[in-house]
């Protein structure tokens, strides 16, 4: 196999949302213009989905890879910091819990911190041991609306090594576009109206302005339209609405939140849930719901009734379907972003999934031979990552004690077997593990399982070997250190304001 003469020298990206421009920025970061031409086609007549404003910590990795300066990004995208997600009313109406990024506590030993907390709790009782959140720097800082990059490291935690961002999705895509175009990506503003196939692959696409674009590799970033992967390549869609039936979101912007909380809020509603994402100049809100249980008008009324600040625009509706493409890569077409699949935004995972799609593509960069083994490997790992994220989201719905019909049905509907196994494992000693394709690790699974009211029957027997006194002293010290660290942090709002002055 000769690779050089067969190298990919012409990449065509179709779509200019977050997926398209992130693909363009990442590929142009590694492929110099003289080596490989990169073209991006977007149509100003076809709007982007316009949401996707909450992220998870992996966003920092891609920003770093692209050489993005964080304060500059925060300034340009009206961004804020995110320490995790607050779940309001998910287990029961009136109850809340926090899914923090980062770690809980610190115990040097072979098993995860929550096991020691569980043992402490069974030894001294719930009141004295407190809530697991008290051992998370992120959760405590979020509750106090505080943020600081330079926070001291309480009890050996490495400060806020784990945080993410909220940003205006349109401004973020525009920022990525600037980076990509500076590095030589050619942008075409026109609608793709046709394509020509050759031996089962896409040879070229036809644009409404009359021009044609030939490519060795096509990246489909056309969002839910999935123009190339679903259209030209005829790849089917695996529908997961039996597990995750929400299929609409009604979204609206409102005035900024005065205290600028450093977290996303997900509030359970009649037939779905409502997000609240704080940006500097506005708040992004959306009610994700299932249209078999509530109609659009009622959903809109519920959304507007639960806004924390005054609406500044009219609500708009987005339809979606949860699931993934049978294969995200076929022949010379790779789907990145919504065209590859979508899992509702409860844990802000979509941008992450498009990032990992790109990382995999870089690791499996084809030649014009397009080796099937590489494509199969790509598709298997994308499928597996999607499935594990799906399970995590289903967990939030399945383990609830709410009274509405929608929520009752979520308790009784069949869940994926892989999730059933996780729940069974957890019910014993509160055990949960991260495997290779898992995006979420034990902190996340534990936060949501405990928050949703799913508890281990007893503590892990391993922790019995630790003397009760030293456990109690260790855990008390962790909580005091966290409280001290948070007391010394500025408010998130003050921190952002100070940062903007210097950006
Ligand atoms: P789009 O933004 O839809 O872009 C599609 C592009 O394709 C556009 O530029 C369009 O012009 C172009 N196009 C389409 N057809 C043609 C054609 N024929 N010719 C030329 N161009 C064409 N993700 C998160 O990570 N966090 C969140 O909080 C989050 N919230 C979400 C909430 C909702 C309700 C939904 C639906 C999604 C959410 N997502 C979230 C997902 C996130 O919005 C997307 O993953 C992200 O915006 C990437 O979208 P995209 O670029 O794939 O598609």
Coordinates of C-alpha atoms and ligand atoms in Angstrom, one line a residue:
X1 CA 0.0 0.0 0.0
X2 CA 1.5 3.3 -1.1
X3 CA 0.3 6.1 1.1
X4 CA 2.0 9.3 -0.2
X5 CA 0.6 9.3 -3.7
X6 CA -2.7 8.3 -2.4
X7 CA -2.9 10.9 0.3
X8 CA -6.0 13.0 1.0
X9 CA -5.3 16.3 -0.6
X10 CA -8.7 17.9 -0.7
X11 CA -11.2 17.9 2.1
X12 CA -14.7 19.3 1.7
X13 CA -16.7 20.2 4.8
X14 CA -20.4 20.7 4.2
X15 CA -22.1 22.8 7.0
X16 CA -21.0 25.8 9.0
X17 CA -22.4 25.3 12.5
X18 CA -20.3 24.4 15.5
X19 CA -19.5 21.0 13.9
X20 CA -18.4 22.4 10.5
X21 CA -16.3 25.2 11.9
X22 CA -14.7 23.1 14.6
X23 CA -13.9 20.5 12.0
X24 CA -12.4 23.2 9.8
X25 CA -10.4 24.7 12.6
X26 CA -9.0 21.3 13.8
X27 CA -8.1 20.0 10.4
X28 CA -6.4 23.2 9.3
X29 CA -4.5 23.2 12.6
X30 CA -2.7 20.0 11.4
X31 CA -2.8 20.1 7.6
X32 CA -1.0 23.0 6.1
X33 CA -2.7 24.6 3.1
X34 CA 0.1 23.5 0.7
X35 CA -0.4 19.9 1.7
X36 CA -4.2 19.7 1.8
X37 CA -6.9 22.1 0.6
X38 CA -9.9 22.5 2.9
X39 CA -13.1 23.9 1.7
X40 CA -16.2 24.6 3.8
X41 CA -19.7 25.2 2.3
X42 CA -22.4 26.7 4.4
X43 CA -25.6 28.4 3.4
X44 CA -26.7 31.6 5.0
X45 CA -30.2 30.7 3.7
X46 CA -30.2 27.6 6.0
X47 CA -29.8 28.6 9.7
X48 CA -27.7 26.6 12.2
X49 CA -29.5 25.0 15.0
X50 CA -28.4 28.0 17.1
X51 CA -28.3 26.2 20.5
X52 CA -25.5 24.2 22.1
X53 CA -24.3 26.7 24.6
X54 CA -23.4 24.5 27.6
X55 CA -20.2 22.3 27.4
X56 CA -18.3 19.9 29.5
X57 CA -14.6 20.1 30.5
X58 CA -13.3 18.5 27.4
X59 CA -14.0 21.8 25.5
X60 CA -10.9 23.2 27.2
X61 CA -8.8 20.5 25.5
X62 CA -9.9 21.4 22.0
X63 CA -9.6 25.2 22.7
X64 CA -6.1 24.6 23.9
X65 CA -5.3 22.5 20.8
X66 CA -6.5 25.4 18.7
X67 CA -4.4 27.9 20.6
X68 CA -7.5 29.8 21.9
X69 CA -6.9 32.2 24.7
X70 CA -9.6 31.6 27.3
X71 CA -10.2 35.2 28.5
X72 CA -10.4 36.3 24.9
X73 CA -12.9 33.5 24.2
X74 CA -15.0 34.4 27.2
X75 CA -15.0 38.0 26.0
X76 CA -15.8 37.2 22.4
X77 CA -18.6 34.7 23.1
X78 CA -20.2 36.4 26.1
X79 CA -19.1 33.3 28.0
X80 CA -19.3 32.2 31.6
X81 CA -17.8 29.4 33.6
X82 CA -19.5 26.1 34.4
X83 CA -18.8 24.0 37.4
X84 CA -21.5 21.4 36.8
X85 CA -25.2 21.0 36.5
X86 CA -27.9 21.6 39.1
X87 CA -30.8 19.1 38.8
X88 CA -34.0 20.6 40.2
X89 CA -37.0 18.4 40.9
X90 CA -35.6 15.3 39.1
X91 CA -35.9 12.8 41.9
X92 CA -39.0 14.5 43.4
X93 CA -40.5 17.9 43.0
X94 CA -38.8 20.3 45.4
X95 CA -35.6 18.3 45.7
X96 CA -32.3 19.2 44.1
X97 CA -28.8 17.8 43.6
X98 CA -25.6 18.8 41.8
X99 CA -23.6 16.9 39.3
X100 CA -20.2 18.5 39.7
X101 CA -17.2 18.3 37.3
X102 CA -14.0 17.2 39.0
X103 CA -13.6 15.0 42.0
X104 CA -15.1 14.4 45.4
X105 CA -12.8 14.7 48.4
X106 CA -9.5 13.0 48.5
X107 CA -8.6 9.7 50.0
X108 CA -5.4 8.1 49.0
X109 CA -6.4 4.5 48.4
X110 CA -7.4 2.1 45.6
X111 CA -11.1 2.9 45.7
X112 CA -13.1 6.0 44.9
X113 CA -13.9 8.6 47.5
X114 CA -17.7 8.1 47.8
X115 CA -17.0 4.6 49.3
X116 CA -15.3 6.2 52.3
X117 CA -18.1 8.8 52.6
X118 CA -20.7 5.9 52.6
X119 CA -18.8 4.1 55.3
X120 CA -18.5 7.3 57.3
X121 CA -22.2 7.9 56.9
X122 CA -23.1 4.4 58.1
X123 CA -20.8 4.8 61.1
X124 CA -21.8 8.2 62.2
X125 CA -25.2 8.8 60.6
X126 CA -26.3 11.0 57.7
X127 CA -26.5 14.3 59.5
X128 CA -22.8 14.2 60.7
X129 CA -21.4 12.8 57.4
X130 CA -23.3 15.4 55.4
X131 CA -24.2 15.3 51.8
X132 CA -21.7 14.1 49.2
X133 CA -21.7 17.5 47.6
X134 CA -20.1 19.0 50.6
X135 CA -16.9 17.1 49.5
X136 CA -16.9 18.6 46.1
X137 CA -15.1 21.9 45.6
X138 CA -17.1 22.5 42.4
X139 CA -20.5 21.9 44.1
X140 CA -19.7 24.1 47.1
X141 CA -18.3 26.9 44.9
X142 CA -21.3 26.7 42.6
X143 CA -23.8 27.0 45.5
X144 CA -21.9 30.1 46.6
X145 CA -21.8 31.5 43.0
X146 CA -18.0 31.7 43.3
X147 CA -15.2 31.0 40.8
X148 CA -11.4 31.4 40.7
X149 CA -8.8 29.9 38.5
X150 CA -6.2 30.4 41.2
X151 CA -8.1 28.7 44.0
X152 CA -5.9 26.9 46.5
X153 CA -5.9 23.2 46.4
X154 CA -8.0 22.0 49.4
X155 CA -6.9 18.7 50.7
X156 CA -4.8 18.0 47.7
X157 CA -7.6 18.6 45.2
X158 CA -6.1 20.4 42.3
X159 CA -8.3 23.5 42.4
X160 CA -10.7 23.9 39.5
X161 CA -8.9 21.7 37.1
X162 CA -12.3 20.6 36.0
X163 CA -14.6 23.2 34.7
X164 CA -16.3 24.0 31.4
X165 CA -17.8 27.0 29.6
X166 CA -21.1 28.4 28.6
X167 CA -21.0 30.5 25.5
X168 CA -23.1 32.0 22.7
X169 CA -23.1 29.2 20.1
X170 CA -23.3 31.5 17.1
X171 CA -20.4 33.6 18.4
X172 CA -18.3 30.5 19.2
X173 CA -18.8 29.1 15.6
X174 CA -17.9 32.6 14.2
X175 CA -14.7 32.6 16.3
X176 CA -13.7 29.1 15.1
X177 CA -14.4 30.3 11.5
X178 CA -12.0 33.2 12.0
X179 CA -9.3 30.7 13.1
X180 CA -10.0 28.3 10.3
X181 CA -10.0 31.0 7.6
X182 CA -6.8 32.5 8.9
X183 CA -5.2 29.1 8.5
X184 CA -6.3 28.9 4.8
X185 CA -9.8 27.2 4.8
X186 CA -11.8 28.4 1.9
X187 CA -15.4 29.3 2.7
X188 CA -18.3 29.1 0.2
X189 CA -21.7 30.6 1.0
X190 CA -24.1 28.6 -1.2
X191 CA -26.6 25.8 -0.9
X192 CA -25.5 22.3 -1.8
X193 CA -28.1 21.2 -4.4
X194 CA -26.7 18.0 -5.8
X195 CA -23.8 15.5 -5.8
X196 CA -22.1 13.1 -8.2
X197 CA -21.2 9.6 -7.1
X198 CA -18.3 7.5 -8.4
X199 CA -17.8 3.8 -7.4
X200 CA -20.1 4.3 -4.4
X201 CA -18.3 7.4 -3.1
X202 CA -19.1 11.0 -3.4
X203 CA -16.9 12.5 -6.1
X204 CA -18.2 16.1 -6.1
X205 CA -21.0 18.3 -4.8
X206 CA -22.9 20.9 -6.8
X207 CA -23.7 24.3 -5.4
X208 CA -26.6 26.5 -6.1
X209 CA -24.3 29.3 -7.4
X210 CA -23.4 26.9 -10.3
X211 CA -19.9 25.8 -9.1
X212 CA -18.8 22.3 -8.3
X213 CA -16.5 21.1 -5.5
X214 CA -14.5 17.9 -5.9
X215 CA -13.2 16.2 -2.8
X216 CA -11.2 13.2 -1.6
X217 CA -12.9 13.2 1.7
X218 CA -16.2 14.8 2.6
X219 CA -17.2 15.8 6.1
X220 CA -21.0 16.0 6.6
X221 CA -21.8 18.7 9.1
X222 CA -25.2 19.5 7.8
X223 CA -26.9 19.0 11.2
X224 CA -30.2 17.1 11.4
X225 CA -30.4 17.2 7.6
X226 CA -27.5 14.8 7.3
X227 CA -27.3 15.7 3.6
X228 CA -24.4 13.4 2.6
X229 CA -24.4 10.6 5.2
X230 CA -28.2 10.1 5.1
X231 CA -28.8 11.4 1.6
X232 CA -26.0 10.5 -0.8
X233 CA -24.7 7.5 1.2
X234 CA -28.1 6.4 2.3
X235 CA -27.0 5.4 5.8
X236 CA -30.0 4.6 8.1
X237 CA -30.7 6.0 11.5
X238 CA -31.0 4.0 14.8
X239 CA -33.9 5.5 16.7
X240 CA -33.6 5.6 20.5
X241 CA -36.9 7.4 21.2
X242 CA -38.1 4.3 23.0
X243 CA -35.5 5.0 25.6
X244 CA -35.4 8.8 25.4
X245 CA -38.8 10.0 24.0
X246 CA -38.4 13.8 24.2
X247 CA -38.6 15.1 20.7
X248 CA -39.0 18.9 20.8
X249 CA -37.5 21.9 22.5
X250 CA -39.1 25.3 22.8
X251 CA -36.4 27.8 23.4
X252 CA -36.3 31.5 24.4
X253 CA -33.8 34.1 25.5
X254 CA -34.2 36.2 28.6
X255 CA -32.4 38.9 30.5
X256 CA -29.1 38.0 32.2
X257 CA -29.2 36.5 35.7
X258 CA -28.0 39.1 38.2
X259 CA -25.8 36.7 40.2
X260 CA -24.4 34.8 37.1
X261 CA -24.4 31.3 38.6
X262 CA -21.4 29.2 37.4
X263 CA -23.6 26.2 36.5
X264 CA -26.3 25.1 34.1
X265 CA -29.7 24.3 35.7
X266 CA -31.9 21.5 34.5
X267 CA -35.4 21.8 36.1
X268 CA -37.8 18.9 35.7
X269 CA -41.2 19.8 34.3
X270 CA -44.5 18.1 33.4
X271 CA -43.3 16.2 30.4
X272 CA -39.5 17.0 30.2
X273 CA -37.2 19.5 31.6
X274 CA -36.1 23.1 31.3
X275 CA -32.5 24.3 30.9
X276 CA -31.1 27.6 32.1
X277 CA -27.7 28.7 30.8
X278 CA -26.3 31.9 32.1
X279 CA -24.4 34.1 29.7
X280 CA -23.0 37.6 30.3
X281 CA -25.6 39.5 28.4
X282 CA -28.6 37.1 28.4
X283 CA -29.9 33.8 29.7
X284 CA -30.5 30.9 27.4
X285 CA -33.7 28.8 28.2
X286 CA -35.3 25.8 26.7
X287 CA -37.9 23.3 27.5
X288 CA -37.1 19.8 26.2
X289 CA -40.3 17.8 26.1
X290 CA -42.1 14.8 24.7
X291 CA -44.9 15.8 22.2
X292 CA -46.9 12.7 23.1
X293 CA -47.6 14.1 26.6
X294 CA -47.8 17.8 26.1
X295 CA -48.6 20.1 23.1
X296 CA -46.5 23.0 21.9
X297 CA -48.7 25.7 23.4
X298 CA -48.7 24.1 26.9
X299 CA -45.0 23.5 26.6
X300 CA -44.4 27.2 25.7
X301 CA -46.6 28.3 28.6
X302 CA -44.7 26.1 31.0
X303 CA -41.4 27.4 29.7
X304 CA -42.4 31.1 30.1
X305 CA -43.8 30.5 33.6
X306 CA -40.5 29.1 34.8
X307 CA -38.1 31.7 33.5
X308 CA -35.9 33.3 36.2
X309 CA -35.7 36.6 34.2
X310 CA -37.8 38.5 31.7
X311 CA -38.0 37.1 28.2
X312 CA -36.2 39.2 25.5
X313 CA -37.4 37.4 22.4
X314 CA -40.2 35.2 21.2
X315 CA -39.9 31.4 21.8
X316 CA -39.0 29.1 18.9
X317 CA -39.5 25.4 18.4
X318 CA -36.8 22.8 17.5
X319 CA -37.8 19.3 16.5
X320 CA -35.3 16.4 17.0
X321 CA -35.1 12.7 17.2
X322 CA -32.7 10.9 19.6
X323 CA -30.5 8.3 18.0
X324 CA -27.5 7.8 15.9
X325 CA -26.5 7.0 12.3
X326 CA -26.0 3.3 11.7
X327 CA -22.4 4.2 10.7
X328 CA -21.0 7.7 11.1
X329 CA -18.4 7.0 8.4
X330 CA -19.1 5.3 5.0
X331 CA -16.7 5.3 2.1
X332 CA -15.4 8.8 1.8
X333 CA -18.1 10.5 3.9
X334 CA -17.7 11.1 7.7
X335 CA -20.6 12.6 9.6
X336 CA -19.6 14.9 12.4
X337 CA -22.0 16.7 14.7
X338 CA -25.8 16.4 14.6
X339 CA -25.6 14.5 11.3
X340 CA -23.9 11.6 13.2
X341 CA -26.5 11.5 15.9
X342 CA -28.1 13.3 18.7
X343 CA -28.8 12.6 22.4
X344 CA -30.9 15.2 24.1
X345 CA -28.8 18.0 25.8
X346 CA -29.4 17.1 29.4
X347 CA -25.7 16.6 30.1
X348 CA -24.4 18.9 27.4
X349 CA -22.7 16.1 25.5
X350 CA -23.2 16.9 21.8
X351 CA -20.2 19.2 21.3
X352 CA -18.1 16.7 23.2
X353 CA -19.2 13.9 20.9
X354 CA -18.3 15.9 17.8
X355 CA -14.9 16.7 19.3
X356 CA -14.2 13.0 19.9
X357 CA -15.4 12.2 16.4
X358 CA -12.7 14.6 15.1
X359 CA -10.1 13.2 17.4
X360 CA -10.8 9.7 16.1
X361 CA -10.7 10.9 12.5
X362 CA -7.3 12.4 13.1
X363 CA -6.1 9.1 14.5
X364 CA -7.6 7.1 11.6
X365 CA -6.8 9.6 8.8
X366 CA -7.4 7.6 5.6
X367 CA -5.7 7.5 2.3
X368 CA -7.8 7.4 -0.9
X369 CA -7.9 3.6 -0.3
X370 CA -10.2 4.1 2.6
X371 CA -9.3 0.9 4.4
X372 CA -12.5 -0.8 5.7
X373 CA -10.9 -2.0 8.9
X374 CA -10.1 1.6 9.9
X375 CA -13.6 2.7 9.1
X376 CA -15.1 -0.2 11.0
X377 CA -13.0 0.6 14.1
X378 CA -14.1 4.3 13.9
X379 CA -17.8 3.3 13.6
X380 CA -17.6 0.8 16.5
X381 CA -16.0 3.3 18.8
X382 CA -18.5 6.1 17.9
X383 CA -21.4 3.7 18.4
X384 CA -20.1 2.6 21.8
X385 CA -19.5 6.1 23.1
X386 CA -23.0 7.2 22.0
X387 CA -24.5 4.2 23.7
X388 CA -22.8 4.9 27.0
X389 CA -23.9 8.5 27.0
X390 CA -27.4 7.4 26.1
X391 CA -27.4 5.1 29.2
X392 CA -26.3 7.9 31.4
X393 CA -29.1 10.1 30.2
X394 CA -31.7 7.4 30.6
X395 CA -30.6 6.9 34.2
X396 CA -31.8 10.4 35.0
X397 CA -35.3 9.6 33.7
X398 CA -35.6 6.1 34.9
X399 CA -34.9 6.6 38.6
X400 CA -37.4 9.3 39.5
X401 CA -40.2 9.5 42.0
X402 CA -42.3 12.2 40.3
X403 CA -46.0 11.8 39.9
X404 CA -46.8 13.0 36.4
X405 CA -47.8 10.5 33.8
X406 CA -44.6 11.2 31.7
X407 CA -42.4 10.5 34.7
X408 CA -44.3 7.4 35.8
X409 CA -43.9 6.0 32.3
X410 CA -40.1 6.6 32.4
X411 CA -39.9 4.4 35.6
X412 CA -41.6 1.5 34.0
X413 CA -40.3 1.7 30.4
X414 CA -37.7 -0.9 29.4
X415 CA -34.1 0.4 29.8
X416 CA -31.0 -0.7 27.9
X417 CA -29.5 -3.9 29.4
X418 CA -26.1 -2.1 29.8
X419 CA -27.8 0.4 32.1
X420 CA -29.7 -2.3 34.0
X421 CA -26.3 -4.0 34.8
X422 CA -24.8 -0.7 36.1
X423 CA -27.8 -0.1 38.3
X424 CA -27.7 -3.6 39.7
X425 CA -24.0 -3.2 40.5
X426 CA -24.5 0.1 42.2
X427 CA -27.4 -1.2 44.4
X428 CA -25.0 -3.5 46.3
X429 CA -22.0 -1.5 47.5
X430 CA -22.4 1.7 45.5
X431 CA -19.9 0.5 42.9
X432 CA -19.5 2.1 39.5
X433 CA -16.5 2.0 37.1
X434 CA -15.3 3.7 34.0
X435 CA -14.5 1.7 30.9
X436 CA -12.6 2.8 27.8
X437 CA -15.5 4.3 25.9
X438 CA -17.2 5.9 28.8
X439 CA -17.4 9.6 28.7
X440 CA -18.7 9.8 32.3
X441 CA -16.7 8.3 35.2
X442 CA -17.6 7.3 38.8
X443 CA -18.1 10.9 40.0
X444 CA -20.8 11.6 37.5
X445 CA -22.5 8.2 37.9
X446 CA -22.4 8.5 41.7
X447 CA -23.7 12.1 41.7
X448 CA -26.7 11.2 39.5
X449 CA -27.5 7.8 41.2
X450 CA -27.3 9.3 44.7
X451 CA -29.2 12.5 43.5
X452 CA -31.9 10.5 41.9
X453 CA -32.4 8.5 45.1
X454 CA -30.6 5.3 44.1
X455 CA -28.3 4.2 47.0
X456 CA -26.0 1.2 47.6
X457 CA -27.5 -1.1 50.2
X458 CA -24.4 -1.0 52.3
X459 CA -20.9 0.5 52.3
X460 CA -18.0 -1.2 50.5
X461 CA -16.4 -3.8 52.8
X462 CA -12.9 -2.6 51.7
X463 CA -13.4 0.5 53.8
X464 CA -13.9 -1.5 57.0
X465 CA -10.1 -1.8 57.3
X466 CA -9.8 2.0 58.1
X467 CA -10.2 3.0 61.7
X468 CA -13.3 5.0 62.3
X469 CA -11.5 7.9 64.0
X470 CA -9.0 8.5 61.2
X471 CA -11.8 8.3 58.6
X472 CA -13.9 10.9 60.5
X473 CA -10.9 13.3 60.9
X474 CA -9.9 12.9 57.3
X475 CA -13.4 13.6 56.0
X476 CA -14.0 16.5 58.3
X477 CA -10.8 18.1 57.3
X478 CA -11.7 17.8 53.6
X479 CA -15.0 19.7 54.2
X480 CA -13.3 22.5 56.2
X481 CA -10.6 22.9 53.6
X482 CA -13.2 23.2 50.8
X483 CA -15.2 25.8 52.8
X484 CA -12.1 27.8 53.5
X485 CA -11.1 27.7 49.8
X486 CA -14.5 28.8 48.6
X487 CA -14.7 31.6 51.2
X488 CA -11.6 33.1 49.7
X489 CA -12.8 33.0 46.1
X490 CA -14.4 36.0 44.4
X491 CA -17.9 35.8 43.1
X492 CA -18.2 34.3 39.6
X493 CA -19.6 37.6 38.4
X494 CA -16.8 39.7 39.9
X495 CA -14.3 37.3 38.4
X496 CA -15.7 37.6 34.9
X497 CA -15.9 41.4 35.2
X498 CA -12.3 41.6 36.3
X499 CA -11.2 39.2 33.5
X500 CA -13.0 41.3 30.8
X501 CA -11.2 44.4 32.0
X502 CA -7.9 42.7 31.1
X503 CA -8.9 40.6 28.1
Ligands
LIG1 P1 -26.1 22.9 12.7 O1 -25.8 23.9 13.7 O2 -27.6 22.6 12.4 O3 -25.4 23.4 11.3 C1 -25.8 22.8 10.1 C2 -25.1 23.6 9.0 O4 -25.3 22.9 7.8 C3 -25.5 25.0 8.8 O5 -24.4 25.9 8.6 C4 -26.3 25.0 7.5 O6 -26.3 26.2 6.8 C5 -25.6 23.9 6.8 N1 -26.4 23.2 5.7 C6 -27.4 22.4 5.9 N2 -27.9 22.0 4.7 C7 -27.1 22.6 3.8 C8 -27.1 22.6 2.4 N3 -28.0 21.9 1.6 N4 -26.2 23.3 1.8 C9 -25.2 24.0 2.5 N5 -25.2 24.1 3.8 C10 -26.1 23.4 4.4 N6 -24.9 20.6 22.5 C11 -24.1 20.8 23.6 O7 -22.9 20.4 23.6 N7 -24.5 21.5 24.6 C12 -25.8 21.9 24.7 O8 -26.2 22.6 25.7 C13 -26.7 21.6 23.6 N8 -28.0 22.0 23.7 C14 -28.8 21.7 22.6 C15 -30.2 21.9 22.7 C16 -31.0 21.5 21.7 C17 -32.5 21.7 21.8 C18 -30.5 20.9 20.5 C19 -31.4 20.4 19.4 C20 -29.1 20.6 20.4 C21 -28.3 21.0 21.5 N9 -26.9 20.7 21.4 C22 -26.1 21.0 22.5 C23 -26.3 20.2 20.2 C24 -25.5 21.3 19.5 O9 -26.4 22.4 19.2 C25 -24.9 20.7 18.2 O10 -24.2 19.6 18.5 C26 -24.0 21.7 17.6 O11 -24.6 23.0 17.5 C27 -23.5 21.3 16.3 O12 -24.5 21.4 15.3 P2 -24.1 21.1 13.8 O13 -23.0 22.0 13.4 O14 -23.9 19.7 13.7 O15 -25.5 21.5 13.0

